[in-house]
Coordinates of C-alpha atoms and ligand atoms in Angstrom, one line a residue:
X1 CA 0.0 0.0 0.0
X2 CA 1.4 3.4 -1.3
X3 CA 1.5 6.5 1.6
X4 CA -1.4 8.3 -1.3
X5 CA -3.3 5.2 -1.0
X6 CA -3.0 4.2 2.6
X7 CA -6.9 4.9 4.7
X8 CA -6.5 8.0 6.8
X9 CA -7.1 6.8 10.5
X10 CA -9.3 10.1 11.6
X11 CA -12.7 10.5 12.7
X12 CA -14.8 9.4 15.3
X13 CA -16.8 6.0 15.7
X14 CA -19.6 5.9 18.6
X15 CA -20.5 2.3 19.5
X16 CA -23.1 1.9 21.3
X17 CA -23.6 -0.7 24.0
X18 CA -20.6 -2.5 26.3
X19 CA -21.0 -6.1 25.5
X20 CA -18.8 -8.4 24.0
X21 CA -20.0 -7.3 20.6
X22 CA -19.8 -3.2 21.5
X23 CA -16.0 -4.0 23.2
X24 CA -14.7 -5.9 20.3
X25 CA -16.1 -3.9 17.4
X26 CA -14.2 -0.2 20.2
X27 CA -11.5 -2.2 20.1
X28 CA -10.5 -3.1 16.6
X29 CA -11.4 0.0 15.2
X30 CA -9.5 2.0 18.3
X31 CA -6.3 -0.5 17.6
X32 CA -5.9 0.3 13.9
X33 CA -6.2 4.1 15.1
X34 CA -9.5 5.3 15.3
X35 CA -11.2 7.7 18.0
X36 CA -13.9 5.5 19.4
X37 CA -16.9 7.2 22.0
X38 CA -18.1 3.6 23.8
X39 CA -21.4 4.1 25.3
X40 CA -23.1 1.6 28.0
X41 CA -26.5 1.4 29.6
X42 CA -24.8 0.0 32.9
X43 CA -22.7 0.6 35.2
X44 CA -20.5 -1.7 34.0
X45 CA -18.5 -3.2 31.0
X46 CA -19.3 -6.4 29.4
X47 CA -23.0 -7.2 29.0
X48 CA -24.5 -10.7 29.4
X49 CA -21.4 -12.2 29.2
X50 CA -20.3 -10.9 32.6
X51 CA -23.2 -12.9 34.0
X52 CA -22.6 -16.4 32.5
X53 CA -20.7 -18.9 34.8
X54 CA -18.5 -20.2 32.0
X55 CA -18.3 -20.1 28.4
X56 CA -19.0 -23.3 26.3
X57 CA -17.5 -25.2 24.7
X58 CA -14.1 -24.7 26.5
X59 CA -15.8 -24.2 29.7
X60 CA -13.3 -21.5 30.7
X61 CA -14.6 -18.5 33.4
X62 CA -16.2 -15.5 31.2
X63 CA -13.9 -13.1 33.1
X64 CA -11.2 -14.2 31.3
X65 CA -11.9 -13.3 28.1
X66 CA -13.6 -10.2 29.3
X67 CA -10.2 -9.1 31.1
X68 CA -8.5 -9.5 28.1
X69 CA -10.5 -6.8 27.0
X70 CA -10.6 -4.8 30.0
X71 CA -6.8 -4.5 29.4
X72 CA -6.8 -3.5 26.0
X73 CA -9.2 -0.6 26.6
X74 CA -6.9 0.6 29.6
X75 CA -3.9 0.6 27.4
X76 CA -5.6 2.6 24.6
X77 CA -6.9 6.0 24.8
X78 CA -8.9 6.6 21.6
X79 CA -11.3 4.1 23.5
X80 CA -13.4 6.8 26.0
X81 CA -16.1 4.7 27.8
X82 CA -19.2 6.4 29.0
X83 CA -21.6 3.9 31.9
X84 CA -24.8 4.6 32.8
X85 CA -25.1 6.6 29.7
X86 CA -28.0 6.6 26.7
X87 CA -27.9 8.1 23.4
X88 CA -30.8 10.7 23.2
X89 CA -30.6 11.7 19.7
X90 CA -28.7 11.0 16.4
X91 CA -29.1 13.7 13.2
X92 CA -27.0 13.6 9.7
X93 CA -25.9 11.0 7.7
X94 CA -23.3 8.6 6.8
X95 CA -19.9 10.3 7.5
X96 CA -21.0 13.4 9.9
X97 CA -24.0 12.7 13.0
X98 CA -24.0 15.0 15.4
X99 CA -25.2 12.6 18.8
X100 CA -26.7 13.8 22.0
X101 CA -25.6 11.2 24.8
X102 CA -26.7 11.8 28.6
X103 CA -24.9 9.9 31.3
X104 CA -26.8 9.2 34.1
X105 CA -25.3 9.8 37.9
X106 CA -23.1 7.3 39.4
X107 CA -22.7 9.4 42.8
X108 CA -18.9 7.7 43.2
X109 CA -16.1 9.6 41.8
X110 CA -12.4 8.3 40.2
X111 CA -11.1 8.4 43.8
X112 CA -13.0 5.5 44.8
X113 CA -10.9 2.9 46.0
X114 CA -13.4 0.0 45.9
X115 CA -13.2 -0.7 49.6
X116 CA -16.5 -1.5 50.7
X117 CA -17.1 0.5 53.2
X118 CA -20.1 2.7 52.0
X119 CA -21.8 -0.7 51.5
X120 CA -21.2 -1.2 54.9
X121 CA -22.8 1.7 56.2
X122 CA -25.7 1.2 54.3
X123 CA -28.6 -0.5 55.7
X124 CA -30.7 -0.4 52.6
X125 CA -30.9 -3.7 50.4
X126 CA -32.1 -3.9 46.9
X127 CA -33.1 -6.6 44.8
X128 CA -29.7 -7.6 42.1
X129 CA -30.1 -7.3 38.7
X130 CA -27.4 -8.8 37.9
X131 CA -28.6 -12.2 39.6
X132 CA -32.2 -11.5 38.5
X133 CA -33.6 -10.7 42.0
X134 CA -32.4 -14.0 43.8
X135 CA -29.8 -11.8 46.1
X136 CA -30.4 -8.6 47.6
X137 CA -27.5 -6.5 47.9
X138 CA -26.6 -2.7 49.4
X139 CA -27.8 0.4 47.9
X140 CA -24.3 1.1 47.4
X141 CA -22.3 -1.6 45.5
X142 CA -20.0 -2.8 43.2
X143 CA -21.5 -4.6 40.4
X144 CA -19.8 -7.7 40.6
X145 CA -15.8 -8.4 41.5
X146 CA -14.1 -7.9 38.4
X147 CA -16.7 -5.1 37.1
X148 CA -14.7 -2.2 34.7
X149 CA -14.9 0.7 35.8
X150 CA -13.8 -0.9 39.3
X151 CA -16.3 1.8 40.9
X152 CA -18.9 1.4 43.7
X153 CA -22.7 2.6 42.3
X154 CA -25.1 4.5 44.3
X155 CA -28.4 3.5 43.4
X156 CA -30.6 6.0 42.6
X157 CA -33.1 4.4 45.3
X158 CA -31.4 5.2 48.0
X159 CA -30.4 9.5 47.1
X160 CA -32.1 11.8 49.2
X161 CA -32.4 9.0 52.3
X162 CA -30.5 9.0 55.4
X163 CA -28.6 6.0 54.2
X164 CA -27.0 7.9 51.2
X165 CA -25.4 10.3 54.0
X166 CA -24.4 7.3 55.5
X167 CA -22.4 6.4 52.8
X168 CA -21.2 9.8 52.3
X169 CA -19.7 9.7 55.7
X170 CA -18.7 6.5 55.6
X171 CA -16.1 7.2 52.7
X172 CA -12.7 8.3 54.0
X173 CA -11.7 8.7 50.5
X174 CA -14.0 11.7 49.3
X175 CA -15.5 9.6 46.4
X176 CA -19.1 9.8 47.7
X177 CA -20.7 12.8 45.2
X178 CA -24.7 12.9 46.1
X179 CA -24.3 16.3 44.2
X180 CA -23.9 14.3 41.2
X181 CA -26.4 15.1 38.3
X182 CA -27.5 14.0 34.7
X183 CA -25.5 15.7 31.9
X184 CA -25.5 15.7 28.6
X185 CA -22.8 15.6 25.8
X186 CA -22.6 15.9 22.4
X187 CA -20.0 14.6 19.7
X188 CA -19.3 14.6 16.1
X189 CA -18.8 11.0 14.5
X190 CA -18.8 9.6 11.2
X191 CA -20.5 6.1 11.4
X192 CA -22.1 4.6 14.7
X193 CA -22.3 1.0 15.6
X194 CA -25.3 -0.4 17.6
X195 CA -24.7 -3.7 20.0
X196 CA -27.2 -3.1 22.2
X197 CA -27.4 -7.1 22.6
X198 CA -30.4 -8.9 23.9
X199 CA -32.5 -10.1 27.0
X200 CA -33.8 -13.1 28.3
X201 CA -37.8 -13.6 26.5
X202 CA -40.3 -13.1 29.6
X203 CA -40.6 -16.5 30.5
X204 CA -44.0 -15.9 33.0
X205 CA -45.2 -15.0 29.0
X206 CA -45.1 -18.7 28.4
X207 CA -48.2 -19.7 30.9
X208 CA -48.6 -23.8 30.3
X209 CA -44.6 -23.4 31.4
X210 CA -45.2 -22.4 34.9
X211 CA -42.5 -20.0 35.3
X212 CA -43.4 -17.5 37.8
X213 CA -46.1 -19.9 39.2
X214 CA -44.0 -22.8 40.8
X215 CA -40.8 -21.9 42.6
X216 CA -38.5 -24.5 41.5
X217 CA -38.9 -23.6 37.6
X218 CA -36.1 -21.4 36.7
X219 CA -34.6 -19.8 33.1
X220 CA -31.5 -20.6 31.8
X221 CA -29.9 -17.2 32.7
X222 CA -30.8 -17.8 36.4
X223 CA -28.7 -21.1 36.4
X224 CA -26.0 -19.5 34.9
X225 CA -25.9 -17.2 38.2
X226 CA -26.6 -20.3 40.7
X227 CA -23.6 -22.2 39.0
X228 CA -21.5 -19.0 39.1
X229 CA -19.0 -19.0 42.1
X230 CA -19.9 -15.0 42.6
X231 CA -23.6 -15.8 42.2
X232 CA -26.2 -16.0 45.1
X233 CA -25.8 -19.3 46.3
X234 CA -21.5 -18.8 45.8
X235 CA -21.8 -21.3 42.7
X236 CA -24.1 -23.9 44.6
X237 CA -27.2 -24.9 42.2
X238 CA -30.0 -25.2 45.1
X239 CA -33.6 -25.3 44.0
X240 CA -35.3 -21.9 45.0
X241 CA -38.5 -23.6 46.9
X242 CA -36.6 -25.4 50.1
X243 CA -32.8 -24.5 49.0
X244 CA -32.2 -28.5 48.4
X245 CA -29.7 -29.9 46.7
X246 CA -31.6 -31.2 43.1
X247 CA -31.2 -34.9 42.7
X248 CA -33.4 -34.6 38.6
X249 CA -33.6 -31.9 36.6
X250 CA -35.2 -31.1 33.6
X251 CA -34.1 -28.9 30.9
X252 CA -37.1 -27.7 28.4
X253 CA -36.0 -26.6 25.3
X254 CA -37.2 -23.9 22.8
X255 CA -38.8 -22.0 25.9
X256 CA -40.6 -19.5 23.6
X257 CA -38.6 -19.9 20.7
X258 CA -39.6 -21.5 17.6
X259 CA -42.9 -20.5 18.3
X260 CA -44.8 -18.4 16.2
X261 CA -46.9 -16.8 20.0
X262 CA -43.9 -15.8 21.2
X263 CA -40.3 -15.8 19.0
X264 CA -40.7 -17.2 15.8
X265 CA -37.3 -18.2 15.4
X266 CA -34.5 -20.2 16.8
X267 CA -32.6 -18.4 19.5
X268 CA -29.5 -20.5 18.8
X269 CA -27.4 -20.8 21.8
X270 CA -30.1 -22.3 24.0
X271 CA -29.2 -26.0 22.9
X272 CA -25.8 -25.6 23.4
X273 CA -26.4 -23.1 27.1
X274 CA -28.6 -26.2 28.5
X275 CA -25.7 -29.4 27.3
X276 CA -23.1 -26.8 28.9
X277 CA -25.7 -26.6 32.3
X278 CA -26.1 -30.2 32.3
X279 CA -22.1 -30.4 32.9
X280 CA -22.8 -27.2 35.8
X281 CA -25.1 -30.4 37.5
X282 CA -23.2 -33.2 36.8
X283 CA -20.3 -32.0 38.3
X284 CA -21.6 -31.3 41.4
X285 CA -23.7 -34.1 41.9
X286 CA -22.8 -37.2 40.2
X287 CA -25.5 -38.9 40.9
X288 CA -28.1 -36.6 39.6
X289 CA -30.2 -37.3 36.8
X290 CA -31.0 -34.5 33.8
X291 CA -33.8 -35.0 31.5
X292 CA -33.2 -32.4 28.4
X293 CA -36.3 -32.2 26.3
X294 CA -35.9 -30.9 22.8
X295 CA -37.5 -30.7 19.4
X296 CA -34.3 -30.5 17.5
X297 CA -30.8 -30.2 19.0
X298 CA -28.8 -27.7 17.6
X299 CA -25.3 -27.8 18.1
X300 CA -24.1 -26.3 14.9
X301 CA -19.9 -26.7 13.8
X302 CA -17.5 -28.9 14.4
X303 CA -16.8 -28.1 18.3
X304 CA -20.3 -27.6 19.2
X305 CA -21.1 -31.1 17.7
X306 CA -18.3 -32.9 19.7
X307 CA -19.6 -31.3 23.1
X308 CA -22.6 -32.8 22.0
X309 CA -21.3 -35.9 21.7
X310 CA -20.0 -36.2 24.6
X311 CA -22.6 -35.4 26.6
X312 CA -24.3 -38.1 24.8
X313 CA -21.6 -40.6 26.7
X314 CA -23.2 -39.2 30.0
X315 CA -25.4 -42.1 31.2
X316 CA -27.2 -40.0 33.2
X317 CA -27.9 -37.0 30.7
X318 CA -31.4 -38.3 29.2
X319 CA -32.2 -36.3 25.7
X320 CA -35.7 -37.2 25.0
X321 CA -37.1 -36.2 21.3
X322 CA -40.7 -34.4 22.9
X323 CA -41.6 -30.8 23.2
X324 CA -43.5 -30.0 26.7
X325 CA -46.9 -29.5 26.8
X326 CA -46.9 -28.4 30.1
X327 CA -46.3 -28.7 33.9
X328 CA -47.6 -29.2 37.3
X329 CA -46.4 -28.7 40.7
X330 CA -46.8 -31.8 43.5
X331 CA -47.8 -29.1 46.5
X332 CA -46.2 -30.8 49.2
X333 CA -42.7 -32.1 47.9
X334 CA -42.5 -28.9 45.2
X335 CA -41.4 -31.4 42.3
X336 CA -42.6 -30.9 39.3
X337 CA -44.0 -33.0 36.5
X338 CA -43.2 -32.2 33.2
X339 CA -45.8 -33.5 30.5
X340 CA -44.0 -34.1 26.9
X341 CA -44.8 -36.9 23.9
X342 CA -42.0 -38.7 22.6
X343 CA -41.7 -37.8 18.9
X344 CA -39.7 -41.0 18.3
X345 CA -42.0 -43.8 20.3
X346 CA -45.1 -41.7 20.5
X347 CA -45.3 -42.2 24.1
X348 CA -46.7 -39.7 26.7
X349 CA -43.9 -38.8 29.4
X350 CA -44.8 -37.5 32.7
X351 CA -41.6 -37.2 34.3
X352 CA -41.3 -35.6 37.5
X353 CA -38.1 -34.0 39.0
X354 CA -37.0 -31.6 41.2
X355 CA -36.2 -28.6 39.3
X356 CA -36.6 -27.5 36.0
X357 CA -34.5 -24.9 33.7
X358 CA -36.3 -23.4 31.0
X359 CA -33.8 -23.0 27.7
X360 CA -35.4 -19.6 27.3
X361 CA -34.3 -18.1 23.9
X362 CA -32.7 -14.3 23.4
X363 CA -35.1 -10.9 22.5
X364 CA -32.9 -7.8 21.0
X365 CA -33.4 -5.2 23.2
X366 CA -34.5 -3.4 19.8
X367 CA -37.8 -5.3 20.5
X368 CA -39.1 -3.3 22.8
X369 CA -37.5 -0.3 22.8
X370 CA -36.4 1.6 19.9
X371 CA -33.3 3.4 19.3
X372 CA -33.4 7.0 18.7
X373 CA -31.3 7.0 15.3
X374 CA -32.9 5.8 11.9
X375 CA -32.6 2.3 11.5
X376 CA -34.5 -0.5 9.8
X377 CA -35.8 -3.6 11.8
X378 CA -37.2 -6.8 11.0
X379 CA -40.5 -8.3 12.3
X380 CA -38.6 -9.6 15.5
X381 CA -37.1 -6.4 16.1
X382 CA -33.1 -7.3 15.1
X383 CA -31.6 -4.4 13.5
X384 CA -31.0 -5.5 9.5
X385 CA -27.8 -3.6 7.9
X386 CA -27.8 -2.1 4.9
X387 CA -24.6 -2.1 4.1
X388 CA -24.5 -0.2 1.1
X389 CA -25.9 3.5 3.0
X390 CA -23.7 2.5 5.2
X391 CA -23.4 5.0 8.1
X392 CA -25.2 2.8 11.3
X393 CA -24.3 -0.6 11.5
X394 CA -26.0 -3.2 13.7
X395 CA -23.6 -5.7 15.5
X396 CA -23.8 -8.8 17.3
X397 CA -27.4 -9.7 19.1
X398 CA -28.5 -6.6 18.0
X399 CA -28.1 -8.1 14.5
X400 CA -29.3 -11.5 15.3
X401 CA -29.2 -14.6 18.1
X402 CA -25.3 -15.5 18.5
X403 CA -22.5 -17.1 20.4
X404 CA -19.7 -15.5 21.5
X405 CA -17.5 -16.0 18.7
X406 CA -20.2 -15.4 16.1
X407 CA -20.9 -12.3 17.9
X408 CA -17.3 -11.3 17.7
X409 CA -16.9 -12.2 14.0
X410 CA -20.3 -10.2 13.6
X411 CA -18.3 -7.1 15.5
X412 CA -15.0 -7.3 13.4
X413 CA -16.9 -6.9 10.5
X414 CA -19.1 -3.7 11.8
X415 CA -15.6 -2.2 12.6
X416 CA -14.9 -2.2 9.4
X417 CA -17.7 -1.2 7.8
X418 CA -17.6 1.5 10.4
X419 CA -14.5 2.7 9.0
X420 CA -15.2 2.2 5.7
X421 CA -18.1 4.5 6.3
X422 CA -14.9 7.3 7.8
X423 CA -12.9 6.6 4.6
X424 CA -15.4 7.0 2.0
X425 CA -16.4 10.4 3.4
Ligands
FAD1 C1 -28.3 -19.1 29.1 C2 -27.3 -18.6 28.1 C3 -26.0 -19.1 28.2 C4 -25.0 -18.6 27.2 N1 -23.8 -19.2 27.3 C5 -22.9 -18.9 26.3 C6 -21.7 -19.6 26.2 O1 -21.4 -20.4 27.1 N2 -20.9 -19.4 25.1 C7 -21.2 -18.5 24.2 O2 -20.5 -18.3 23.2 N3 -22.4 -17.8 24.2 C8 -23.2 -18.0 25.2 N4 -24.4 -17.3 25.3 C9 -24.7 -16.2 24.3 C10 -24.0 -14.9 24.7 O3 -24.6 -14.4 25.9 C11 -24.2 -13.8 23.6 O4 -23.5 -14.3 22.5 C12 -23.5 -12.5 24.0 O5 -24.1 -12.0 25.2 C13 -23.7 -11.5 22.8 O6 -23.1 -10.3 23.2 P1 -23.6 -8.8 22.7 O7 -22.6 -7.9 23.1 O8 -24.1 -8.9 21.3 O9 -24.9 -8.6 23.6 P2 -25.1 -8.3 25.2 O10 -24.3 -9.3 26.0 O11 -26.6 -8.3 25.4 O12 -24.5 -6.8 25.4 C14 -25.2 -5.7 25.0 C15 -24.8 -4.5 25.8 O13 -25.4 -3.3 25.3 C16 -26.0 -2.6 26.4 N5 -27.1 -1.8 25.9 C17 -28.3 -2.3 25.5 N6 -29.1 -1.2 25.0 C18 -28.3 -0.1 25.2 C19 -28.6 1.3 24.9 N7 -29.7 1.7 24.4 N8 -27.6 2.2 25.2 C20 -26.4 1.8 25.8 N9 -26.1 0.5 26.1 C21 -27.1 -0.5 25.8 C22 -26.4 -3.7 27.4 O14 -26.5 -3.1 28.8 C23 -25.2 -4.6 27.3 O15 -24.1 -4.3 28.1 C24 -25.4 -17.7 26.2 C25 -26.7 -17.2 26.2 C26 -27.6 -17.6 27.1 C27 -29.1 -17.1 27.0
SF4_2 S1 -17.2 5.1 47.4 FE1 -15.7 5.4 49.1 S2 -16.4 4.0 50.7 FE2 -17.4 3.4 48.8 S3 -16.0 1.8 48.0 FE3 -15.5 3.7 47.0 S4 -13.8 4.5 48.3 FE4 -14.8 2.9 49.5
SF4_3 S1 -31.0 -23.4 20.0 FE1 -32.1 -25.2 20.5 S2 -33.4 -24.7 22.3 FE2 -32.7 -22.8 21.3 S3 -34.4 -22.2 20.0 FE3 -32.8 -23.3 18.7 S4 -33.5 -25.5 18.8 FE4 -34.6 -24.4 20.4

């Protein structure tokens, strides 16, 4: 490549959202030279990922991989990261938006030291987000161990009570700011990249599923925080009703997905989340059984096919061909019976165990609220690119259901087609 011919790294790339997809697609573009604005919703870096136990198939501790990133953002400053903050507006077009961003109070400064003592002081508990309710925690925390920014949160829940001047006085630091307020920025960029991810589908939506109804029916995304080590039972899976160890547990497949009343399509992770959760079980009880109950398994590639596989060895991992019909709860003992027909024999199952995970599927967060910018979405509310405008890319789940390594492929590619957008100007 001639000097003449070479692509000018200036101009500014917003991404928006500070999951795996948002930090990869910051990063690439940042590390071949480009000013990136990295805007997040939380208070913290590293979306649904930072709440999984492990990653499949290598089974390795999300943190790690998330670290990895942390570090590379530290080390480069054309990466500035904005929590807690929203974009409010987007104007122009491909190569020049002006964007309105307002960042939401944290009421903790950069001099925080992360040492726990506001927390102490506070007597006010709140229900965890992050661990979908089952744990209360302080009004002033830290969002989980390894959380980037490393920087205790005041929730909003507690300003303006006696416990946020608790807090306040607690600090011996000076990092307590309940003068904190909402501000507003605006910035110049040329293309902007949207991973504003996905949630869990609304599994009390799924009535004959009993989620919401019977205690010891949980979702996929809650096991991943019961298996987690910094998760509310300390990595312990106990069923919610009595706290007992499970001795069965059923996993129900296509929770919502792959049905036209709730999401059409096929979420396609849930397949691979539940075989991964069966391994979370069967390591800590060896003798317990798991019934997974599926109307196809998908376990798409090379890798994802061997873990399958293997699983398959498991004599005590039972993968019955049947989608549920529905469920019922014994009142006394809190098992539950799940009712499914076997699509291979034909037969009517009742099986009853002692817990049951729902393989709920993933929503964009597109679906139910729109981003302010002009963008085109499909029927399920995933952001489809068109490539050729160029401008405002959608990345990862924003884009569609993904692994990790999809959603990073996904991200490279936005990166460039962000910069693309900065060249062609
Ligand atoms: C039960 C379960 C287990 C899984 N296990 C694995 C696994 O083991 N291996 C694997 O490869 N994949 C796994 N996945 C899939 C994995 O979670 C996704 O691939 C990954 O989260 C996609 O990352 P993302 O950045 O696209 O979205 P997200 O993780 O959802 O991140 C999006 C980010 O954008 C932020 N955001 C949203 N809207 C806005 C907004 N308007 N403004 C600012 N910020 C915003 C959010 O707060 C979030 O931080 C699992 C999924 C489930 C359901
Ligand atoms: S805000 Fe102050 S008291 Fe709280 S963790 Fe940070 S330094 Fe410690
Ligand atoms: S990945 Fe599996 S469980 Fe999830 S929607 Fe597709 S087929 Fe159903």
């Amino acid at each position: 490549m001639t000097e003449e011919k070479a692509a000018p790294a200036s101009g500014s790339i917003l991404v928006v959202g500070g999951g795996i997809s948002g930090l990869t697609t910051a990063l690439e573009a940042a590390e071949v030279g480009y000013e990136v604005f990295l805007v997040e919703k939380n208070p913290y870096l590293g979306g649904r990922v930072a709440q999984l136990n492990q990653y499949f198939p290598k089974l390795c501790p999300p943190t790690c991989g998330l670290e990895i990133n942390f570090r590379r953002i530290k080390d480069n400053p054309r990466v500035k990261v904005f929590t807690l903050a929203e974009v409010e507006k987007v104007s122009g077009t491909p190569g020049n938006y002006e964007v309105t961003i307002k960042i939401n109070p944290r009421y903790v400064n950069e001099k925080c030291t992360c040492c726990g003592d506001c927390a102490q002081a506070c007597q006010k508990e709140i229900d965890s987000d992050y661990d979908f309710g089952m744990k209360k925690i302080k009004g002033a925390y830290l969002p989980f161990e390894m959380a980037f920014p490393s920087r205790f949160v005041i929730s909003p829940e507690i300003i303006g009570t006696d416990d946020a001047q608790r807090c306040k006085d607690a600090c011996k630091y000076d990092a307590v700011d309940l003068d904190m307020k909402a501000k507003t920025m605006n910035f110049s960029v040329g293309s902007i990249v949207w991973a504003t991810g996905w949630q869990p589908y609304d599994a009390t939506r799924i009535e004959n599923l009993g989620f919401g109804q019977y205690p010891n029916i949980i979702t996929n995304m809650m096991m991943e925080r019961l298996a987690a080590p910094n998760g509310p039972t300390r990595g312990k899976i106990l069923r919610p009703a009595d706290q007992k160890e499970p001795e069965s547990i059923a996993f129900v497949q296509c929770a919502g997905s792959r049905d036209e009343n709730h999401l059409p399509y096929c979420s396609y992770i849930c397949c691979m989340a539940s075989l991964k959760q069966a391994t979370y079980v069967r390591e800590r009880y060896p003798e317990a059984k798991i019934y997974v109950f599926y109307i196809d398994l998908r376990t798409p590639g090379y890798r994802y096919e061997k873990f399958y596989e293997k699983i398959k060895e498991d004599e005590n991992i039972f993968l019955i061909k049947g989608k549920v019909a529905e469920v019922s709860e014994d009142t006394t003992t809190k098992n539950i019976t799940v009712v499914a027909e076997n699509a291979v024999t034909g037969e009517k199952i009742h099986q009853t165990v002692e817990m049951v995970v729902l393989a709920t599927g993933m929503q964009p967060t597109t679906a139910a609220a729109k981003l302010p910018a002009d963008l085109t979405y499909n029927d399920d509310g995933f952001i489809i690119n068109d490539v050729a405008s160029g401008g405002m890319f959608g990345a990862g789940c924003a884009n569609k259901p993904a692994d990790v390594v999809s959603s990073n492929q996904n991200a490279t590619g936005m990166a460039l087609k962000a910069i693309q957008t900065l060249v062609k100007r």
